[in-house]
CSV table of C-alpha atoms in Angstrom, one decimal:
chain,number,residue,atom,x,y,z
A,1,UNK,CA,-146.1,-18.9,93.6
A,2,UNK,CA,-146.1,-17.1,90.3
A,3,UNK,CA,-146.0,-19.4,87.2
A,4,UNK,CA,-142.5,-18.4,86.2
A,5,UNK,CA,-141.1,-18.8,89.7
A,6,UNK,CA,-142.8,-22.2,89.9
A,7,UNK,CA,-141.3,-23.3,86.7
A,8,UNK,CA,-137.8,-22.2,87.8
A,9,UNK,CA,-138.3,-24.0,91.1
A,10,UNK,CA,-139.2,-27.3,89.3
A,11,UNK,CA,-136.3,-26.9,86.9
A,12,UNK,CA,-133.9,-26.4,89.8
A,13,UNK,CA,-135.2,-29.5,91.5
A,14,UNK,CA,-134.9,-31.5,88.3
A,15,UNK,CA,-131.3,-30.4,87.8
A,16,UNK,CA,-130.4,-31.2,91.4
A,17,UNK,CA,-132.0,-34.7,91.1
A,18,UNK,CA,-130.2,-35.3,87.8
A,19,UNK,CA,-126.8,-34.3,89.3
A,20,UNK,CA,-127.4,-36.4,92.4
A,21,UNK,CA,-128.2,-39.4,90.2
A,22,UNK,CA,-125.1,-38.8,88.1
A,23,UNK,CA,-123.0,-38.8,91.3
A,24,UNK,CA,-124.6,-42.0,92.5
A,25,UNK,CA,-124.1,-43.7,89.2
A,26,UNK,CA,-120.4,-42.7,88.9
A,27,UNK,CA,-118.0,-45.6,89.5
A,28,UNK,CA,-114.9,-45.0,91.6
A,29,UNK,CA,-112.0,-46.9,93.2
A,30,UNK,CA,-113.0,-47.4,96.8
A,31,UNK,CA,-110.6,-46.8,99.7
A,32,UNK,CA,-109.6,-49.9,101.5
A,33,UNK,CA,-111.2,-48.8,104.8
A,34,UNK,CA,-114.7,-48.7,103.1
A,35,UNK,CA,-117.2,-51.5,103.9
A,36,UNK,CA,-116.4,-54.8,102.4
A,37,UNK,CA,-118.4,-58.0,101.7
A,38,UNK,CA,-115.4,-60.2,101.7
A,39,UNK,CA,-111.7,-60.6,101.0
A,40,UNK,CA,-109.8,-62.7,98.4
A,41,UNK,CA,-106.7,-64.3,99.9
A,42,UNK,CA,-104.2,-66.5,98.2
A,43,UNK,CA,-101.2,-68.4,99.4
A,44,UNK,CA,-102.8,-71.2,101.5
A,45,UNK,CA,-99.4,-72.8,101.8
A,46,UNK,CA,-97.9,-69.6,103.1
A,47,UNK,CA,-98.0,-69.6,106.9
A,48,UNK,CA,-98.8,-65.9,107.3
A,49,UNK,CA,-101.5,-65.9,104.6
A,50,UNK,CA,-103.0,-69.0,106.1
A,51,UNK,CA,-103.1,-67.5,109.6
A,52,UNK,CA,-104.8,-64.4,108.1
A,53,UNK,CA,-107.4,-66.6,106.3
A,54,UNK,CA,-108.3,-68.3,109.6
A,55,UNK,CA,-108.8,-65.0,111.4
A,56,UNK,CA,-110.6,-63.4,108.5
A,57,UNK,CA,-113.1,-66.3,108.4
A,58,UNK,CA,-114.3,-65.3,111.8
A,59,UNK,CA,-115.4,-61.8,110.7
A,60,UNK,CA,-116.1,-61.9,106.9
A,61,UNK,CA,-116.4,-64.0,103.7
A,62,UNK,CA,-113.1,-65.3,102.4
A,63,UNK,CA,-112.4,-66.4,98.8
A,64,UNK,CA,-109.5,-68.7,98.0
A,65,UNK,CA,-108.6,-70.5,94.8
A,66,UNK,CA,-107.3,-74.0,95.2
A,67,UNK,CA,-106.3,-76.8,92.9
A,68,UNK,CA,-109.5,-78.9,92.7
A,69,UNK,CA,-107.9,-82.2,93.8
A,70,UNK,CA,-106.6,-80.5,97.0
A,71,UNK,CA,-109.9,-79.0,98.3
A,72,UNK,CA,-110.4,-81.6,100.9
A,73,UNK,CA,-106.8,-81.3,102.1
A,74,UNK,CA,-107.2,-77.6,102.7
A,75,UNK,CA,-110.6,-78.0,104.3
A,76,UNK,CA,-109.1,-80.3,106.9
A,77,UNK,CA,-106.2,-78.0,107.4
A,78,UNK,CA,-108.4,-75.0,107.9
A,79,UNK,CA,-110.8,-77.0,110.3
A,80,UNK,CA,-107.8,-78.1,112.4
A,81,UNK,CA,-106.7,-74.5,112.6
A,82,UNK,CA,-110.1,-73.3,113.9
A,83,UNK,CA,-111.3,-71.5,110.8
A,84,UNK,CA,-115.0,-70.9,110.2
A,85,UNK,CA,-115.5,-73.0,107.1
A,86,UNK,CA,-118.9,-71.6,106.5
A,87,UNK,CA,-117.3,-68.2,105.7
A,88,UNK,CA,-114.6,-69.7,103.3
A,89,UNK,CA,-115.4,-70.3,99.6
A,90,UNK,CA,-112.7,-72.5,98.1
A,91,UNK,CA,-112.8,-71.8,94.4
A,92,UNK,CA,-111.6,-74.9,92.4
A,93,UNK,CA,-108.9,-74.2,89.9
A,94,UNK,CA,-107.1,-76.2,87.2
A,95,UNK,CA,-104.1,-73.9,87.3
A,96,UNK,CA,-101.3,-73.4,89.8
A,97,UNK,CA,-101.0,-69.7,88.8
A,98,UNK,CA,-99.8,-68.2,92.1
A,99,UNK,CA,-98.9,-64.5,91.5
A,100,UNK,CA,-100.1,-62.0,94.1
A,101,UNK,CA,-103.9,-62.1,94.2
A,102,UNK,CA,-104.1,-58.3,94.4
A,103,UNK,CA,-102.5,-58.0,91.0
A,104,UNK,CA,-105.3,-59.9,89.2
A,105,UNK,CA,-108.5,-57.9,89.1
A,106,UNK,CA,-109.6,-54.6,90.7
A,107,UNK,CA,-113.1,-53.8,92.0
A,108,UNK,CA,-114.9,-50.5,91.6
A,109,UNK,CA,-118.3,-49.4,92.9
A,110,UNK,CA,-120.8,-46.6,92.8
A,111,UNK,CA,-123.1,-45.1,95.4
A,112,UNK,CA,-126.0,-47.2,94.2
A,113,UNK,CA,-124.2,-50.4,95.3
A,114,UNK,CA,-123.3,-51.5,91.8
A,115,UNK,CA,-119.8,-53.0,91.2
A,116,UNK,CA,-117.6,-53.6,88.2
A,117,UNK,CA,-114.3,-55.3,87.7
A,118,UNK,CA,-111.3,-53.6,86.1
A,119,UNK,CA,-108.9,-56.0,84.3
A,120,UNK,CA,-105.6,-54.4,83.3
A,121,UNK,CA,-103.3,-56.0,80.8
A,122,UNK,CA,-100.6,-58.3,82.3
A,123,UNK,CA,-96.9,-58.9,81.5
A,124,UNK,CA,-95.8,-60.7,84.6
A,125,UNK,CA,-94.3,-57.7,86.3
A,126,UNK,CA,-92.3,-57.0,83.2
A,127,UNK,CA,-90.7,-60.4,83.0
A,128,UNK,CA,-92.2,-60.9,79.5
A,129,UNK,CA,-89.5,-58.5,78.3
A,130,UNK,CA,-86.7,-60.8,79.5
A,131,UNK,CA,-85.2,-63.0,76.8
A,132,UNK,CA,-85.0,-66.0,79.1
A,133,UNK,CA,-88.8,-65.8,79.8
A,134,UNK,CA,-90.0,-66.3,76.2
A,135,UNK,CA,-90.4,-70.0,76.5
A,136,UNK,CA,-92.9,-69.7,79.3
A,137,UNK,CA,-94.7,-66.6,78.0
A,138,UNK,CA,-97.7,-68.3,76.4
A,139,UNK,CA,-98.3,-70.9,79.2
A,140,UNK,CA,-98.2,-68.1,81.7
A,141,UNK,CA,-100.7,-66.0,79.8
A,142,UNK,CA,-103.0,-69.0,79.6
A,143,UNK,CA,-102.7,-69.6,83.4
A,144,UNK,CA,-103.3,-65.9,84.0
A,145,UNK,CA,-106.5,-66.0,81.9
A,146,UNK,CA,-107.8,-69.0,83.8
A,147,UNK,CA,-107.0,-67.4,87.1
A,148,UNK,CA,-108.7,-64.1,86.4
A,149,UNK,CA,-111.6,-66.0,84.9
A,150,UNK,CA,-112.2,-67.8,88.2
A,151,UNK,CA,-112.9,-64.5,90.0
A,152,UNK,CA,-114.9,-63.0,87.1
A,153,UNK,CA,-117.1,-66.0,87.1
A,154,UNK,CA,-117.4,-65.9,90.9
A,155,UNK,CA,-118.5,-62.3,91.3
A,156,UNK,CA,-120.2,-61.9,87.9
A,157,UNK,CA,-119.8,-58.1,87.8
A,158,UNK,CA,-119.4,-56.2,84.4
A,159,UNK,CA,-115.8,-56.3,83.3
A,160,UNK,CA,-113.9,-53.3,82.0
A,161,UNK,CA,-110.6,-54.1,80.2
A,162,UNK,CA,-107.6,-51.9,79.7
A,163,UNK,CA,-104.7,-52.3,77.4
A,164,UNK,CA,-102.5,-50.6,80.0
A,165,UNK,CA,-100.4,-52.8,82.2
A,166,UNK,CA,-101.0,-52.2,85.9
A,167,UNK,CA,-101.2,-54.2,89.1
A,168,UNK,CA,-103.3,-53.8,92.3
A,169,UNK,CA,-100.2,-53.6,94.5
A,170,UNK,CA,-99.0,-50.7,92.4
A,171,UNK,CA,-102.1,-48.6,92.9
A,172,UNK,CA,-103.1,-46.7,96.1
A,173,UNK,CA,-106.2,-44.5,96.4
A,174,UNK,CA,-107.8,-42.3,99.0
A,175,UNK,CA,-111.3,-43.2,97.8
A,176,UNK,CA,-112.0,-39.7,96.7
A,177,UNK,CA,-110.4,-39.7,93.3
A,178,UNK,CA,-106.7,-39.3,94.1
A,179,UNK,CA,-104.4,-42.1,93.0
A,180,UNK,CA,-100.7,-42.7,93.7
A,181,UNK,CA,-98.5,-44.4,91.1
A,182,UNK,CA,-94.8,-45.1,90.9
A,183,UNK,CA,-93.1,-43.8,87.8
A,184,UNK,CA,-90.3,-46.4,87.7
A,185,UNK,CA,-92.9,-49.2,87.9
A,186,UNK,CA,-95.4,-47.9,85.4
A,187,UNK,CA,-92.8,-46.9,82.8
A,188,UNK,CA,-91.2,-50.3,83.1
A,189,UNK,CA,-94.5,-52.1,82.5
A,190,UNK,CA,-95.6,-49.8,79.7
A,191,UNK,CA,-92.4,-48.9,77.8
A,192,UNK,CA,-94.4,-47.8,74.7
A,193,UNK,CA,-96.8,-45.6,76.6
A,194,UNK,CA,-96.1,-42.0,77.8
A,195,UNK,CA,-96.9,-40.9,81.3
A,196,UNK,CA,-99.5,-38.5,79.9
A,197,UNK,CA,-101.1,-41.4,78.0
A,198,UNK,CA,-101.1,-43.5,81.2
A,199,UNK,CA,-102.7,-40.6,83.1
A,200,UNK,CA,-105.4,-40.3,80.6
A,201,UNK,CA,-106.1,-44.1,80.7
A,202,UNK,CA,-106.2,-44.1,84.5
A,203,UNK,CA,-108.7,-41.2,84.5
A,204,UNK,CA,-110.8,-43.0,82.0
A,205,UNK,CA,-110.8,-46.5,83.4
A,206,UNK,CA,-110.5,-45.8,87.2
A,207,UNK,CA,-112.3,-42.4,87.0
A,208,UNK,CA,-109.3,-40.9,88.8
A,209,UNK,CA,-109.4,-37.1,89.4
A,210,UNK,CA,-105.8,-36.7,90.4
A,211,UNK,CA,-102.7,-38.8,89.8
A,212,UNK,CA,-99.6,-38.3,92.0
A,213,UNK,CA,-96.4,-39.8,90.6
A,214,UNK,CA,-93.8,-41.0,93.0
A,215,UNK,CA,-90.3,-41.8,91.6
A,216,UNK,CA,-89.1,-45.1,92.9
A,217,UNK,CA,-90.1,-47.7,95.4
A,218,UNK,CA,-88.1,-49.3,98.3
A,219,UNK,CA,-84.7,-50.9,97.5
A,220,UNK,CA,-85.9,-54.0,99.2
A,221,UNK,CA,-88.3,-54.5,96.4
A,222,UNK,CA,-86.1,-54.9,93.3
A,223,UNK,CA,-87.2,-56.3,89.9
A,224,UNK,CA,-86.9,-60.1,89.6
A,225,UNK,CA,-85.5,-62.9,91.8
A,226,UNK,CA,-82.0,-62.9,93.0
A,227,UNK,CA,-81.5,-59.3,91.6
A,228,UNK,CA,-78.5,-57.2,92.5
A,229,UNK,CA,-79.5,-54.3,94.7
A,230,UNK,CA,-76.1,-52.9,95.6
A,231,UNK,CA,-72.6,-54.3,96.4
A,232,UNK,CA,-73.2,-58.0,97.3
A,233,UNK,CA,-76.8,-57.5,98.3
A,234,UNK,CA,-79.5,-59.3,96.3
A,235,UNK,CA,-83.3,-59.4,96.6
A,236,UNK,CA,-86.6,-60.4,95.2
A,237,UNK,CA,-89.5,-58.1,94.2
A,238,UNK,CA,-91.5,-56.4,91.5
A,239,UNK,CA,-89.5,-53.1,91.2
A,240,UNK,CA,-91.3,-50.9,93.8
A,241,UNK,CA,-95.0,-51.6,94.5
A,242,UNK,CA,-96.7,-48.9,96.5
A,243,UNK,CA,-98.0,-51.3,99.1
A,244,UNK,CA,-94.4,-51.8,100.2
A,245,UNK,CA,-93.7,-48.2,101.0
A,246,UNK,CA,-96.6,-45.7,100.8
A,247,UNK,CA,-100.2,-46.1,102.0
A,248,UNK,CA,-103.3,-44.0,102.6
A,249,UNK,CA,-104.9,-44.5,106.0
A,250,UNK,CA,-107.6,-41.9,105.4
A,251,UNK,CA,-108.4,-39.5,102.6
A,252,UNK,CA,-105.7,-37.0,103.5
A,253,UNK,CA,-103.1,-39.0,105.6
A,254,UNK,CA,-100.3,-41.0,104.0
A,255,UNK,CA,-97.8,-43.3,105.7
A,256,UNK,CA,-94.4,-43.6,104.1
A,257,UNK,CA,-91.5,-46.0,104.9
A,258,UNK,CA,-88.5,-44.0,106.2
A,259,UNK,CA,-85.3,-45.6,107.5
A,260,UNK,CA,-83.5,-43.4,110.0
A,261,UNK,CA,-80.0,-42.0,109.2
A,262,UNK,CA,-78.2,-44.4,111.6
A,263,UNK,CA,-79.8,-47.4,109.9
A,264,UNK,CA,-78.9,-46.0,106.5
A,265,UNK,CA,-75.2,-45.6,107.6
A,266,UNK,CA,-75.1,-49.3,108.7
A,267,UNK,CA,-77.0,-50.9,105.9
A,268,UNK,CA,-76.4,-50.0,102.2
A,269,UNK,CA,-79.9,-51.3,101.1
A,270,UNK,CA,-81.6,-49.0,103.7
A,271,UNK,CA,-79.4,-46.2,102.5
A,272,UNK,CA,-80.8,-46.5,99.0
A,273,UNK,CA,-84.3,-46.7,100.3
A,274,UNK,CA,-83.8,-43.6,102.5
A,275,UNK,CA,-82.6,-41.6,99.5
A,276,UNK,CA,-85.6,-42.7,97.4
A,277,UNK,CA,-88.0,-41.9,100.2
A,278,UNK,CA,-86.6,-38.4,100.7
A,279,UNK,CA,-87.5,-37.7,97.0
A,280,UNK,CA,-91.0,-39.3,97.4
A,281,UNK,CA,-91.6,-37.4,100.6
A,282,UNK,CA,-90.9,-34.1,98.9
A,283,UNK,CA,-93.3,-35.0,96.1
A,284,UNK,CA,-96.0,-35.8,98.6
A,285,UNK,CA,-95.3,-32.7,100.7
A,286,UNK,CA,-95.8,-30.5,97.7
A,287,UNK,CA,-98.8,-32.4,96.3
A,288,UNK,CA,-102.5,-31.8,97.0
A,289,UNK,CA,-105.5,-34.0,96.7
A,290,UNK,CA,-108.3,-33.9,94.2
A,291,UNK,CA,-109.8,-30.8,96.0
A,292,UNK,CA,-106.5,-29.0,96.3
A,293,UNK,CA,-105.9,-29.9,100.0
A,294,UNK,CA,-102.4,-30.8,101.3
A,295,UNK,CA,-101.7,-34.2,102.8
A,296,UNK,CA,-100.5,-35.2,106.3
A,297,UNK,CA,-97.5,-37.4,105.8
A,298,UNK,CA,-96.3,-39.8,108.6
A,299,UNK,CA,-92.9,-41.4,108.5
A,300,UNK,CA,-93.0,-45.1,109.4
A,301,UNK,CA,-90.1,-47.2,110.6
A,302,UNK,CA,-88.6,-50.0,108.5
A,303,UNK,CA,-88.3,-53.4,110.2
A,304,UNK,CA,-85.2,-55.0,111.5
A,305,UNK,CA,-84.7,-58.2,109.5
A,306,UNK,CA,-82.1,-60.8,109.1
A,307,UNK,CA,-80.6,-61.2,105.7
A,308,UNK,CA,-79.8,-64.6,104.4
A,309,UNK,CA,-76.0,-64.7,104.0
A,310,UNK,CA,-74.3,-67.5,102.1
A,311,UNK,CA,-71.4,-68.3,99.8
A,312,UNK,CA,-72.3,-68.8,96.1
A,313,UNK,CA,-72.4,-72.5,95.4
A,314,UNK,CA,-74.2,-74.1,92.4
A,315,UNK,CA,-73.8,-77.6,93.9
A,316,UNK,CA,-75.1,-76.8,97.4
A,317,UNK,CA,-77.5,-79.4,98.9
A,318,UNK,CA,-79.7,-76.5,100.0
A,319,UNK,CA,-82.0,-76.1,97.0
A,320,UNK,CA,-82.6,-72.4,97.6
A,321,UNK,CA,-78.9,-71.6,97.9
A,322,UNK,CA,-78.3,-73.6,94.8
A,323,UNK,CA,-81.0,-71.8,92.8
A,324,UNK,CA,-80.0,-68.3,94.0
A,325,UNK,CA,-76.4,-69.1,93.2
A,326,UNK,CA,-77.3,-70.1,89.7
A,327,UNK,CA,-79.4,-67.0,89.2
A,328,UNK,CA,-76.8,-64.6,90.5
A,329,UNK,CA,-73.9,-66.2,88.6
A,330,UNK,CA,-75.8,-66.2,85.3
A,331,UNK,CA,-76.6,-62.5,85.6
A,332,UNK,CA,-73.6,-61.1,87.4
A,333,UNK,CA,-70.3,-61.7,85.7
A,334,UNK,CA,-68.3,-60.0,88.5
A,335,UNK,CA,-69.3,-62.7,91.0
A,336,UNK,CA,-67.7,-66.2,91.4
A,337,UNK,CA,-68.4,-69.4,93.2
A,338,UNK,CA,-67.4,-68.9,96.9
A,339,UNK,CA,-68.2,-65.2,97.0
A,340,UNK,CA,-70.3,-64.2,100.0
A,341,UNK,CA,-73.7,-62.6,99.3
A,342,UNK,CA,-76.7,-61.4,101.2
A,343,UNK,CA,-80.3,-62.1,100.2
A,344,UNK,CA,-82.7,-59.3,101.3
A,345,UNK,CA,-86.4,-60.2,101.9
A,346,UNK,CA,-89.0,-57.7,100.7
A,347,UNK,CA,-89.9,-56.7,104.3
A,348,UNK,CA,-92.1,-53.8,105.2
A,349,UNK,CA,-94.6,-52.6,107.8
A,350,UNK,CA,-96.7,-51.0,105.1
A,351,UNK,CA,-97.8,-54.2,103.4
A,352,UNK,CA,-100.9,-54.3,105.7
A,353,UNK,CA,-104.5,-55.2,104.9
A,354,UNK,CA,-107.5,-53.2,106.2
A,355,UNK,CA,-110.7,-55.1,106.6
A,356,UNK,CA,-114.1,-54.3,108.2
A,357,UNK,CA,-113.0,-55.1,111.8
A,358,UNK,CA,-109.2,-55.7,111.6
A,359,UNK,CA,-106.0,-54.3,110.2
A,360,UNK,CA,-103.6,-57.2,109.5
A,361,UNK,CA,-100.1,-56.0,110.0
A,362,UNK,CA,-96.6,-57.5,109.9
A,363,UNK,CA,-94.4,-58.1,112.9
A,364,UNK,CA,-90.8,-59.1,113.0
A,365,UNK,CA,-89.7,-59.6,116.6
A,366,UNK,CA,-89.2,-63.2,117.7
A,367,UNK,CA,-87.7,-64.6,120.9
A,368,UNK,CA,-84.0,-63.8,121.0
A,369,UNK,CA,-84.1,-60.8,118.6
A,370,UNK,CA,-83.3,-57.3,119.7
A,371,UNK,CA,-85.5,-55.1,121.8
A,372,UNK,CA,-85.3,-52.5,119.1
A,373,UNK,CA,-87.2,-54.9,116.8
A,374,UNK,CA,-89.8,-55.4,119.4
A,375,UNK,CA,-90.2,-51.7,120.0
A,376,UNK,CA,-90.7,-51.1,116.2
A,377,UNK,CA,-93.4,-53.7,116.1
A,378,UNK,CA,-95.2,-52.0,118.9
A,379,UNK,CA,-94.7,-48.5,117.5
A,380,UNK,CA,-96.2,-49.5,114.2
A,381,UNK,CA,-99.2,-51.1,116.0
A,382,UNK,CA,-99.8,-47.9,118.0
A,383,UNK,CA,-99.7,-45.7,114.8
A,384,UNK,CA,-102.2,-47.9,113.1
A,385,UNK,CA,-104.4,-47.9,116.2
A,386,UNK,CA,-104.4,-44.1,116.1
A,387,UNK,CA,-105.9,-44.1,112.6
A,388,UNK,CA,-108.1,-47.2,113.1
A,389,UNK,CA,-109.3,-46.9,116.8
A,390,UNK,CA,-112.3,-49.2,116.2
A,391,UNK,CA,-110.3,-52.0,114.5
A,392,UNK,CA,-108.3,-54.8,116.0
A,393,UNK,CA,-104.6,-54.6,115.0
A,394,UNK,CA,-103.6,-58.2,114.4
A,395,UNK,CA,-99.9,-58.7,113.8
A,396,UNK,CA,-98.5,-61.7,111.9
A,397,UNK,CA,-94.9,-62.8,111.4
A,398,UNK,CA,-94.4,-62.4,107.7
A,399,UNK,CA,-90.7,-63.4,107.4
A,400,UNK,CA,-91.5,-66.4,105.2
A,401,UNK,CA,-93.8,-64.3,102.9
A,402,UNK,CA,-91.3,-61.5,102.6
A,403,UNK,CA,-88.6,-63.9,101.8
A,404,UNK,CA,-90.6,-65.1,98.8
A,405,UNK,CA,-91.2,-61.6,97.6
A,406,UNK,CA,-94.6,-60.6,99.1
A,407,UNK,CA,-96.7,-59.5,102.0
A,408,UNK,CA,-100.1,-59.7,103.6
A,409,UNK,CA,-101.5,-57.0,101.3
A,410,UNK,CA,-99.9,-58.5,98.2
A,411,UNK,CA,-101.7,-61.8,98.7
A,412,UNK,CA,-105.2,-60.4,99.3
A,413,UNK,CA,-107.8,-58.2,97.7
A,414,UNK,CA,-110.9,-56.7,99.4
A,415,UNK,CA,-114.3,-57.0,97.8
A,416,UNK,CA,-116.2,-53.8,98.3
A,417,UNK,CA,-119.8,-53.7,99.7
């Protein structure tokens, strides 16, 4: 080889090596179907979350925060349920902070196996803006700091902080640099930050290559507790997290909740959701990924659920009816004691968790319910099986969890390998 050619050859090799090292060192937000070393799960007192913890302990490491004085109580409960205690790390806590575990910290990784933690700012889903919340603002911030500190101390990865408010349930990624966000959620959490500024921050902190903005989330996920959705329908939620209505199942396939027209005609809440999803569907249909490729979009059914119907009564012996009545009457001057209202749970088939061996999915059919509900549960199971043929699809009844404003995905966070 001539000296000049030899020099050019070595230079090319050096450039290729440098580029390869740069790619390996680059941190990114992993897709949920990538290999995991464990899963954080909260809500040990929630039946659905507890069942998921028991099953997860048989396949991977599980991390749960518990009030220190209750550790033995939960150990006994888990043992009696058949959990593998060797795979469960109960992290002692001095705080009863119990917001969705996914909304605490976010893990990133690179191709060299290094990890880091992203800690976005927090304003309790925007409740800090509410005048009635001011008295609990500082105590809540303190609990939040203790809570995130537990996981930061447990995993001991470098921490990157951002002044932007964001939550894990409000972020969806294909693992290749494309990230979904919901405009109504992000602008509510960051009223003083433009969308362009948020995009710049997401690209800097999460190393995102492409941001796709959807407009609004499902109507079943409103902002607050006992919030008016429409007419005399009220609900509980965080204003439209992505994990309630839109999920990646591989790098170019997206599932989206989509009520059918008959459901929308019969149910005013589903009607709103359908109209919102039509808008989101068009956005996704006309969008491309980080490399300019279009997406495959699959419409998913919405579950059949029973709304809690009751008459407003601030002296009711049922504590929940009493509480909801107080909330509704304090905020809605057009309602009076005795008016009939419907409380809508934040139900969804898309609030599923993908782990190494299992996809944990919601189910809604129980003995005595319609065959339509049963058929929907099965249809969703088959769709997920199509995209995760090597994983077990484990369905859990999430009625209680949804009623309290969450789902299986909300109360968990995967720890990447």
